[in-house]
């Protein structure tokens, strides 16, 4: 691609209306803000993680100039709360995150965060509900400002002949909130977060879901299953981080994928069908299925060095979350289950490349790294439901535009291909039909005005 065409594509991708469904608030913090807050609070940041490297970048930042392993990320997340420890700093990073997403053409954002308590046990400044309410207040204020800005610019975009040229105006960003559960904390803390989400949902439609995240080496989804069932029963959508770390499983457990498919999608039906239609065939199906399942799981656990990971993946897929986060290191058996389930995946290109260190032996090239992604080629080829996210743009020095450009350059996707991914992502939004119809209509109108993009 010629340099002029390259610049045109970059500009077009920046103005493309985007759907962002995987963004952690603390991970969105600007580096400049983090250091300002640290200075105000006399906090010394770990230079191993936060000192900038001086390697020159080209090709619109498509190089990994500050490597971040998965463990590095969790170490950094331990540093940020030292600086974001009161309502004012929480308001600041929330507003800045919203502004940054809007400036890169995000038309709809689902921001997620784990509720925290500010202050000490003896002097609580802000409890978990207050933490979430602070974020929600900023979201609502920002939405109002966005709509006012959009309407004013639309009015001003009428030319001297009365023709509306408002297609060039950036769409107003809509925002919703996902309450996260940190799997490294206790189940009681997780249930408390769910209860906060359900209470807030009663009066605030911006609370749309819950998420399981945090260090994937800590605890197990099964520990928190009751939390997510309660959230689901209360009308909240569910996203689960999944398969961020490897499970070295031999090919002998490939059959496990087939049985998990049966367990997740046929067995629940036969449970109820057995009571309604007590025929010989249905009464025989359940014990046979159970016995096959037990034997296959036992075989997998004997053969696998990390049977607890195998069991967790099966439990997550059986639960059928509304979306999965990352899901990039699924063993072959579970890849097949995922494809058949059609559960949408929140794919975060830069984050995946960095945490898997895919660019480590490619001179830091994110483009070469994304081409090594363990699942993305398959998802794109078969049309599996995916949505593109930034994950932690402040940590990974990325943004919503860069993620799409990385995908486009790495896999030769056209602007139209990217637009279709955004349109499809609307279907995976944690919102009602009215919201989805509105978002699709706005994106389609903008794409129809190709000269304005």
Coordinates of C-alpha atoms in Angstrom, one line a residue:
X1 CA 0.0 0.0 0.0
X2 CA 1.4 3.4 -0.9
X3 CA 2.1 5.9 1.9
X4 CA -0.8 8.2 0.8
X5 CA -3.2 5.3 0.7
X6 CA -1.9 4.1 4.0
X7 CA -2.6 7.4 5.6
X8 CA -6.1 7.5 4.1
X9 CA -6.8 4.0 5.5
X10 CA -5.5 5.0 8.9
X11 CA -7.8 8.1 8.9
X12 CA -10.8 6.1 7.7
X13 CA -10.3 3.5 10.4
X14 CA -10.0 6.2 13.1
X15 CA -13.4 7.6 12.0
X16 CA -15.1 4.3 11.6
X17 CA -17.8 3.9 14.3
X18 CA -16.6 1.2 16.7
X19 CA -18.1 -1.1 19.3
X20 CA -15.8 -1.6 22.3
X21 CA -16.9 -4.4 24.6
X22 CA -13.7 -5.3 26.5
X23 CA -12.1 -2.4 28.4
X24 CA -10.9 -2.5 32.1
X25 CA -11.1 1.0 33.7
X26 CA -7.9 0.8 35.6
X27 CA -6.1 -0.5 32.5
X28 CA -7.4 2.6 30.6
X29 CA -5.4 5.0 32.8
X30 CA -3.2 7.4 30.9
X31 CA 0.5 7.1 31.8
X32 CA 0.7 10.8 32.4
X33 CA -2.2 10.7 34.7
X34 CA -0.8 7.8 36.6
X35 CA 2.5 9.6 37.2
X36 CA 0.7 12.8 38.2
X37 CA -1.4 11.0 40.7
X38 CA 1.6 9.1 42.0
X39 CA 3.5 12.4 42.5
X40 CA 0.5 13.9 44.4
X41 CA 0.4 10.9 46.7
X42 CA 4.1 10.4 47.1
X43 CA 3.9 7.0 45.6
X44 CA 7.0 5.5 43.9
X45 CA 6.1 3.6 40.8
X46 CA 8.0 0.5 39.8
X47 CA 10.3 1.7 37.0
X48 CA 10.7 -1.9 35.7
X49 CA 7.1 -1.6 34.5
X50 CA 6.5 2.1 34.0
X51 CA 9.7 3.6 32.7
X52 CA 9.4 4.3 29.0
X53 CA 11.8 2.6 26.6
X54 CA 13.4 4.8 23.9
X55 CA 13.1 2.5 20.9
X56 CA 11.8 4.4 17.8
X57 CA 8.5 3.3 16.5
X58 CA 7.2 3.3 12.9
X59 CA 4.2 2.2 11.0
X60 CA 1.7 4.0 13.4
X61 CA 3.0 2.3 16.6
X62 CA 2.9 -1.3 15.3
X63 CA 5.9 -2.2 17.4
X64 CA 6.0 -3.5 21.0
X65 CA 8.3 -0.9 22.6
X66 CA 7.3 -1.9 26.2
X67 CA 6.9 -5.7 26.6
X68 CA 4.1 -6.8 28.9
X69 CA 3.9 -10.4 30.0
X70 CA 0.7 -11.6 31.7
X71 CA 2.4 -11.5 35.1
X72 CA 3.8 -8.0 34.4
X73 CA 0.2 -6.9 33.8
X74 CA -1.0 -8.2 37.1
X75 CA 2.0 -6.7 38.9
X76 CA 1.1 -3.3 37.3
X77 CA -2.6 -3.6 38.3
X78 CA -1.3 -3.9 41.9
X79 CA 0.4 -0.5 41.5
X80 CA -2.5 1.5 40.1
X81 CA -4.8 1.4 43.1
X82 CA -2.1 3.1 45.1
X83 CA -2.7 6.1 43.0
X84 CA -6.4 5.8 42.3
X85 CA -7.6 5.7 45.9
X86 CA -10.3 8.3 46.2
X87 CA -13.4 9.6 44.4
X88 CA -11.7 12.5 42.6
X89 CA -9.1 10.2 41.0
X90 CA -11.7 7.7 40.1
X91 CA -13.8 10.4 38.4
X92 CA -10.7 11.6 36.6
X93 CA -9.6 8.3 35.1
X94 CA -13.2 7.4 34.1
X95 CA -13.7 10.7 32.3
X96 CA -10.3 10.5 30.6
X97 CA -11.0 6.9 29.5
X98 CA -14.4 7.9 28.0
X99 CA -12.8 10.8 26.2
X100 CA -10.0 8.7 24.8
X101 CA -12.5 6.1 23.4
X102 CA -14.7 8.7 21.9
X103 CA -11.8 10.4 20.2
X104 CA -11.2 7.1 18.4
X105 CA -14.7 6.9 17.0
X106 CA -16.2 4.5 19.6
X107 CA -19.9 4.7 19.2
X108 CA -20.7 2.3 22.0
X109 CA -18.6 1.3 25.0
X110 CA -19.0 -1.2 27.8
X111 CA -16.5 -0.2 30.5
X112 CA -15.8 -2.7 33.3
X113 CA -14.3 -2.4 36.7
X114 CA -14.1 -4.4 40.0
X115 CA -15.8 -2.4 42.8
X116 CA -13.4 -1.2 45.5
X117 CA -13.6 0.4 48.9
X118 CA -11.7 3.6 49.5
X119 CA -10.4 4.4 53.0
X120 CA -9.7 2.2 55.9
X121 CA -12.0 -0.2 57.7
X122 CA -12.3 2.4 60.5
X123 CA -12.9 5.3 58.1
X124 CA -14.5 4.3 54.8
X125 CA -14.5 7.1 52.3
X126 CA -16.4 5.2 49.6
X127 CA -17.9 1.7 49.7
X128 CA -18.3 -0.6 46.7
X129 CA -21.7 0.7 45.8
X130 CA -20.4 4.3 46.0
X131 CA -17.5 3.3 43.8
X132 CA -19.8 2.0 41.0
X133 CA -22.2 4.9 41.4
X134 CA -19.3 7.3 40.9
X135 CA -18.4 5.6 37.6
X136 CA -22.1 5.6 36.6
X137 CA -22.5 9.3 37.3
X138 CA -19.5 10.1 35.1
X139 CA -20.9 7.8 32.3
X140 CA -24.3 9.5 32.4
X141 CA -22.8 13.0 32.3
X142 CA -20.5 12.1 29.5
X143 CA -23.4 10.7 27.4
X144 CA -25.4 13.9 27.9
X145 CA -22.4 16.0 26.8
X146 CA -21.9 13.7 23.8
X147 CA -25.5 14.0 22.6
X148 CA -25.4 17.8 23.0
X149 CA -22.1 18.0 21.1
X150 CA -23.5 15.8 18.3
X151 CA -26.7 17.7 17.9
X152 CA -24.9 21.0 17.9
X153 CA -22.4 19.8 15.3
X154 CA -25.2 18.3 13.2
X155 CA -27.0 21.6 13.1
X156 CA -23.8 23.5 12.2
X157 CA -23.1 21.0 9.4
X158 CA -25.8 22.4 7.1
X159 CA -24.2 24.2 4.1
X160 CA -25.3 27.4 2.5
X161 CA -27.7 25.5 0.1
X162 CA -29.4 23.8 3.0
X163 CA -27.8 20.4 2.4
X164 CA -27.0 18.4 5.4
X165 CA -23.3 17.3 5.4
X166 CA -23.5 16.0 9.0
X167 CA -22.3 12.5 8.0
X168 CA -18.8 13.8 8.8
X169 CA -19.8 14.5 12.4
X170 CA -18.5 11.9 14.9
X171 CA -21.3 9.8 16.4
X172 CA -22.2 10.3 20.1
X173 CA -20.8 7.6 22.3
X174 CA -23.2 5.5 24.3
X175 CA -21.8 3.9 27.5
X176 CA -22.7 1.0 29.8
X177 CA -21.1 -0.6 32.8
X178 CA -20.0 -4.1 33.7
X179 CA -19.3 -5.0 37.3
X180 CA -16.3 -7.3 37.5
X181 CA -15.4 -10.1 39.9
X182 CA -11.7 -10.6 40.7
X183 CA -11.1 -14.3 40.8
X184 CA -8.1 -13.9 43.1
X185 CA -10.4 -12.6 45.8
X186 CA -12.9 -14.6 47.9
X187 CA -16.3 -15.9 46.7
X188 CA -17.9 -13.7 49.3
X189 CA -16.3 -10.7 47.7
X190 CA -17.6 -11.9 44.4
X191 CA -21.1 -12.3 45.6
X192 CA -21.0 -8.9 47.2
X193 CA -20.1 -7.4 43.8
X194 CA -23.0 -9.2 42.2
X195 CA -25.4 -7.9 44.8
X196 CA -24.1 -4.4 44.2
X197 CA -24.7 -4.8 40.5
X198 CA -28.2 -6.1 41.0
X199 CA -29.1 -3.3 43.4
X200 CA -27.8 -0.6 41.0
X201 CA -29.5 -2.3 38.0
X202 CA -32.9 -1.7 39.7
X203 CA -32.5 2.1 39.2
X204 CA -29.9 2.4 36.6
X205 CA -30.1 0.8 33.1
X206 CA -26.4 1.5 32.5
X207 CA -25.5 -1.6 34.6
X208 CA -25.8 -4.4 32.1
X209 CA -23.5 -7.3 33.1
X210 CA -20.9 -9.0 35.3
X211 CA -17.5 -10.3 34.4
X212 CA -15.0 -12.8 35.8
X213 CA -11.5 -11.6 35.5
X214 CA -8.2 -11.2 37.4
X215 CA -5.2 -13.6 37.6
X216 CA -6.2 -16.8 35.8
X217 CA -3.9 -18.8 38.0
X218 CA -6.0 -18.0 41.0
X219 CA -9.1 -20.0 42.1
X220 CA -11.6 -21.6 39.7
X221 CA -14.7 -20.6 37.8
X222 CA -16.6 -23.3 39.7
X223 CA -16.0 -21.4 42.9
X224 CA -17.8 -18.4 41.5
X225 CA -20.5 -20.2 39.5
X226 CA -23.2 -19.4 42.0
X227 CA -22.3 -15.7 41.8
X228 CA -22.9 -15.7 38.0
X229 CA -26.0 -17.8 38.2
X230 CA -27.5 -15.2 40.7
X231 CA -26.5 -12.4 38.3
X232 CA -28.0 -14.2 35.3
X233 CA -31.2 -14.9 37.2
X234 CA -31.4 -11.2 38.1
X235 CA -31.3 -10.2 34.4
X236 CA -27.6 -9.4 34.0
X237 CA -25.5 -10.6 31.1
X238 CA -22.3 -12.6 31.8
X239 CA -18.8 -12.4 30.4
X240 CA -16.0 -14.8 31.5
X241 CA -12.3 -14.4 30.9
X242 CA -11.2 -17.8 29.5
X243 CA -8.1 -19.7 28.3
X244 CA -5.6 -16.9 28.9
X245 CA -3.0 -19.4 30.0
X246 CA -1.9 -22.7 28.3
X247 CA -3.1 -26.1 29.2
X248 CA -0.8 -28.7 27.7
X249 CA -3.2 -31.3 26.6
X250 CA -2.5 -34.3 24.4
X251 CA -4.6 -35.1 21.3
X252 CA -6.0 -38.1 23.2
X253 CA -8.5 -35.8 24.8
X254 CA -10.0 -34.5 21.6
X255 CA -13.0 -36.6 22.1
X256 CA -13.7 -34.6 25.3
X257 CA -14.9 -31.7 23.0
X258 CA -17.7 -33.9 21.6
X259 CA -18.9 -35.0 25.0
X260 CA -18.7 -31.4 26.4
X261 CA -20.9 -30.4 23.5
X262 CA -23.4 -33.0 24.5
X263 CA -23.2 -32.1 28.1
X264 CA -23.7 -28.4 27.4
X265 CA -26.3 -28.4 24.7
X266 CA -28.1 -31.8 24.7
X267 CA -28.0 -33.1 28.2
X268 CA -29.9 -30.1 29.7
X269 CA -32.7 -30.8 27.2
X270 CA -32.8 -34.5 28.0
X271 CA -33.0 -33.8 31.8
X272 CA -36.4 -32.1 31.3
X273 CA -37.4 -34.4 28.4
X274 CA -36.9 -37.5 30.6
X275 CA -39.6 -36.3 32.9
X276 CA -42.0 -35.3 30.1
X277 CA -41.6 -38.3 27.9
X278 CA -40.4 -41.4 29.9
X279 CA -39.6 -43.5 26.9
X280 CA -37.0 -46.3 26.8
X281 CA -34.7 -44.2 24.6
X282 CA -34.7 -41.1 26.7
X283 CA -34.3 -43.0 30.0
X284 CA -31.3 -44.8 28.6
X285 CA -29.7 -41.6 27.2
X286 CA -28.9 -40.0 30.6
X287 CA -26.9 -42.8 32.3
X288 CA -25.1 -43.6 29.0
X289 CA -24.1 -39.9 28.6
X290 CA -23.1 -39.7 32.3
X291 CA -20.9 -42.8 32.1
X292 CA -19.2 -41.6 28.8
X293 CA -18.6 -38.2 30.3
X294 CA -17.0 -39.6 33.5
X295 CA -14.7 -41.9 31.6
X296 CA -13.6 -39.2 29.2
X297 CA -13.0 -36.6 32.0
X298 CA -11.0 -39.2 33.9
X299 CA -8.9 -40.0 30.9
X300 CA -8.3 -36.3 30.3
X301 CA -7.2 -35.8 33.9
X302 CA -4.8 -38.7 33.9
X303 CA -3.3 -37.5 30.6
X304 CA -3.1 -33.8 31.4
X305 CA -0.6 -32.1 33.6
X306 CA -3.3 -29.5 34.6
X307 CA -6.6 -31.4 35.0
X308 CA -8.1 -28.5 37.0
X309 CA -7.8 -26.3 33.9
X310 CA -9.5 -28.8 31.8
X311 CA -12.3 -29.1 34.3
X312 CA -12.6 -25.3 34.5
X313 CA -12.9 -24.9 30.7
X314 CA -15.6 -27.5 30.6
X315 CA -17.5 -25.8 33.3
X316 CA -17.2 -22.4 31.7
X317 CA -18.5 -23.6 28.3
X318 CA -21.2 -25.6 29.9
X319 CA -22.4 -22.5 31.7
X320 CA -22.7 -20.8 28.3
X321 CA -21.7 -17.2 29.2
X322 CA -23.0 -14.5 26.9
X323 CA -19.5 -13.7 25.9
X324 CA -16.0 -15.0 26.5
X325 CA -12.9 -12.9 27.1
X326 CA -9.8 -13.9 25.0
X327 CA -10.4 -17.7 24.8
X328 CA -7.1 -17.9 22.9
X329 CA -5.4 -20.9 24.4
X330 CA -8.2 -23.5 24.2
X331 CA -7.1 -27.1 23.6
X332 CA -8.3 -28.5 20.2
X333 CA -11.2 -30.3 21.8
X334 CA -12.5 -27.1 23.4
X335 CA -11.9 -25.1 20.2
X336 CA -14.5 -27.3 18.5
X337 CA -16.9 -26.9 21.3
X338 CA -16.6 -23.1 21.2
X339 CA -17.2 -23.0 17.4
X340 CA -20.3 -25.1 17.7
X341 CA -21.6 -23.1 20.6
X342 CA -21.1 -19.8 18.7
X343 CA -20.4 -17.9 22.0
X344 CA -19.0 -14.5 21.0
X345 CA -15.3 -13.9 21.9
X346 CA -13.9 -10.6 23.0
X347 CA -10.6 -10.5 21.1
X348 CA -8.0 -8.0 22.1
X349 CA -5.2 -8.1 19.5
X350 CA -2.4 -6.1 21.1
X351 CA -3.1 -7.5 24.5
X352 CA -3.0 -11.1 23.2
X353 CA 0.2 -10.5 21.3
X354 CA 1.9 -9.0 24.3
X355 CA 0.7 -11.3 27.1
X356 CA 1.5 -14.4 24.9
X357 CA 4.8 -12.7 23.9
X358 CA 4.1 -13.4 20.2
X359 CA 6.3 -10.5 19.1
X360 CA 9.2 -11.4 21.4
X361 CA 11.2 -13.2 18.6
X362 CA 9.8 -10.9 15.8
X363 CA 11.8 -7.8 16.7
X364 CA 8.8 -6.6 18.6
X365 CA 6.6 -6.4 15.5
X366 CA 2.9 -6.5 16.5
X367 CA 2.0 -7.2 12.9
X368 CA 4.2 -10.4 12.9
X369 CA 2.9 -11.2 16.4
X370 CA -0.8 -11.0 15.4
X371 CA -0.2 -13.4 12.6
X372 CA 0.9 -15.9 15.2
X373 CA -2.3 -15.6 17.1
X374 CA -3.4 -19.1 18.1
X375 CA -7.1 -18.7 17.2
X376 CA -7.7 -15.5 15.2
X377 CA -7.1 -17.0 11.8
X378 CA -9.7 -19.7 12.5
X379 CA -12.3 -17.3 13.9
X380 CA -12.0 -15.0 10.9
X381 CA -12.0 -17.9 8.3
X382 CA -15.1 -19.6 9.8
X383 CA -16.9 -16.4 10.7
X384 CA -17.0 -17.1 14.5
X385 CA -18.6 -14.2 16.4
X386 CA -15.9 -11.9 17.6
X387 CA -15.7 -8.3 18.8
X388 CA -12.5 -6.3 18.9
X389 CA -11.4 -4.8 22.2
X390 CA -8.5 -2.8 23.7
X391 CA -8.4 -4.7 27.1
X392 CA -6.1 -2.3 28.8
X393 CA -5.1 0.6 26.4
X394 CA -3.1 2.4 29.0
X395 CA -1.0 -0.6 29.9
X396 CA -0.5 -1.8 26.3
X397 CA -0.2 1.7 24.8
X398 CA -3.0 1.1 22.3
X399 CA -6.4 2.5 21.3
X400 CA -9.5 1.4 19.5
X401 CA -8.1 2.7 16.1
X402 CA -4.8 0.9 16.5
X403 CA -6.5 -2.4 17.3
X404 CA -8.5 -2.3 14.0
X405 CA -5.4 -1.2 12.0
X406 CA -3.4 -4.1 13.5
X407 CA -6.1 -6.5 12.5
X408 CA -6.4 -4.9 9.0
X409 CA -2.7 -4.9 8.3
X410 CA -2.0 -8.3 9.9
X411 CA -4.8 -10.1 8.1
X412 CA -5.4 -7.9 5.0
X413 CA -8.8 -6.8 6.0
X414 CA -10.5 -4.0 4.1
X415 CA -12.4 -1.1 5.6
X416 CA -15.6 -2.8 4.6
X417 CA -14.4 -6.0 6.4
X418 CA -13.8 -3.9 9.6
X419 CA -17.2 -2.2 9.3
X420 CA -18.9 -5.6 9.0
X421 CA -17.1 -6.7 12.2
X422 CA -18.4 -3.7 14.0
X423 CA -21.9 -4.3 12.7
X424 CA -21.8 -7.9 13.9
X425 CA -20.4 -6.8 17.3
X426 CA -23.7 -4.9 17.8
X427 CA -25.4 -8.2 18.2
X428 CA -23.2 -9.1 21.1
X429 CA -23.8 -5.8 23.0
X430 CA -25.2 -6.2 26.5
X431 CA -28.3 -4.2 25.7
X432 CA -31.9 -4.4 24.5
X433 CA -33.1 -4.6 20.9
X434 CA -33.9 -0.9 20.8
X435 CA -30.2 -0.1 21.5
X436 CA -28.9 -2.6 19.0
X437 CA -31.2 -1.3 16.2
X438 CA -30.2 2.3 16.9
X439 CA -26.5 1.4 16.9
X440 CA -26.7 -0.5 13.6
X441 CA -28.7 2.2 11.9
X442 CA -26.1 4.8 12.9
X443 CA -23.1 2.7 11.7
X444 CA -24.9 1.8 8.4
X445 CA -25.7 5.4 7.7
X446 CA -22.1 6.4 8.3
X447 CA -20.7 3.6 6.2
X448 CA -23.1 4.5 3.3
X449 CA -21.4 7.9 3.2
X450 CA -18.1 6.4 2.2
X451 CA -16.6 9.7 1.1
X452 CA -17.1 11.1 4.6
X453 CA -15.3 8.3 6.4

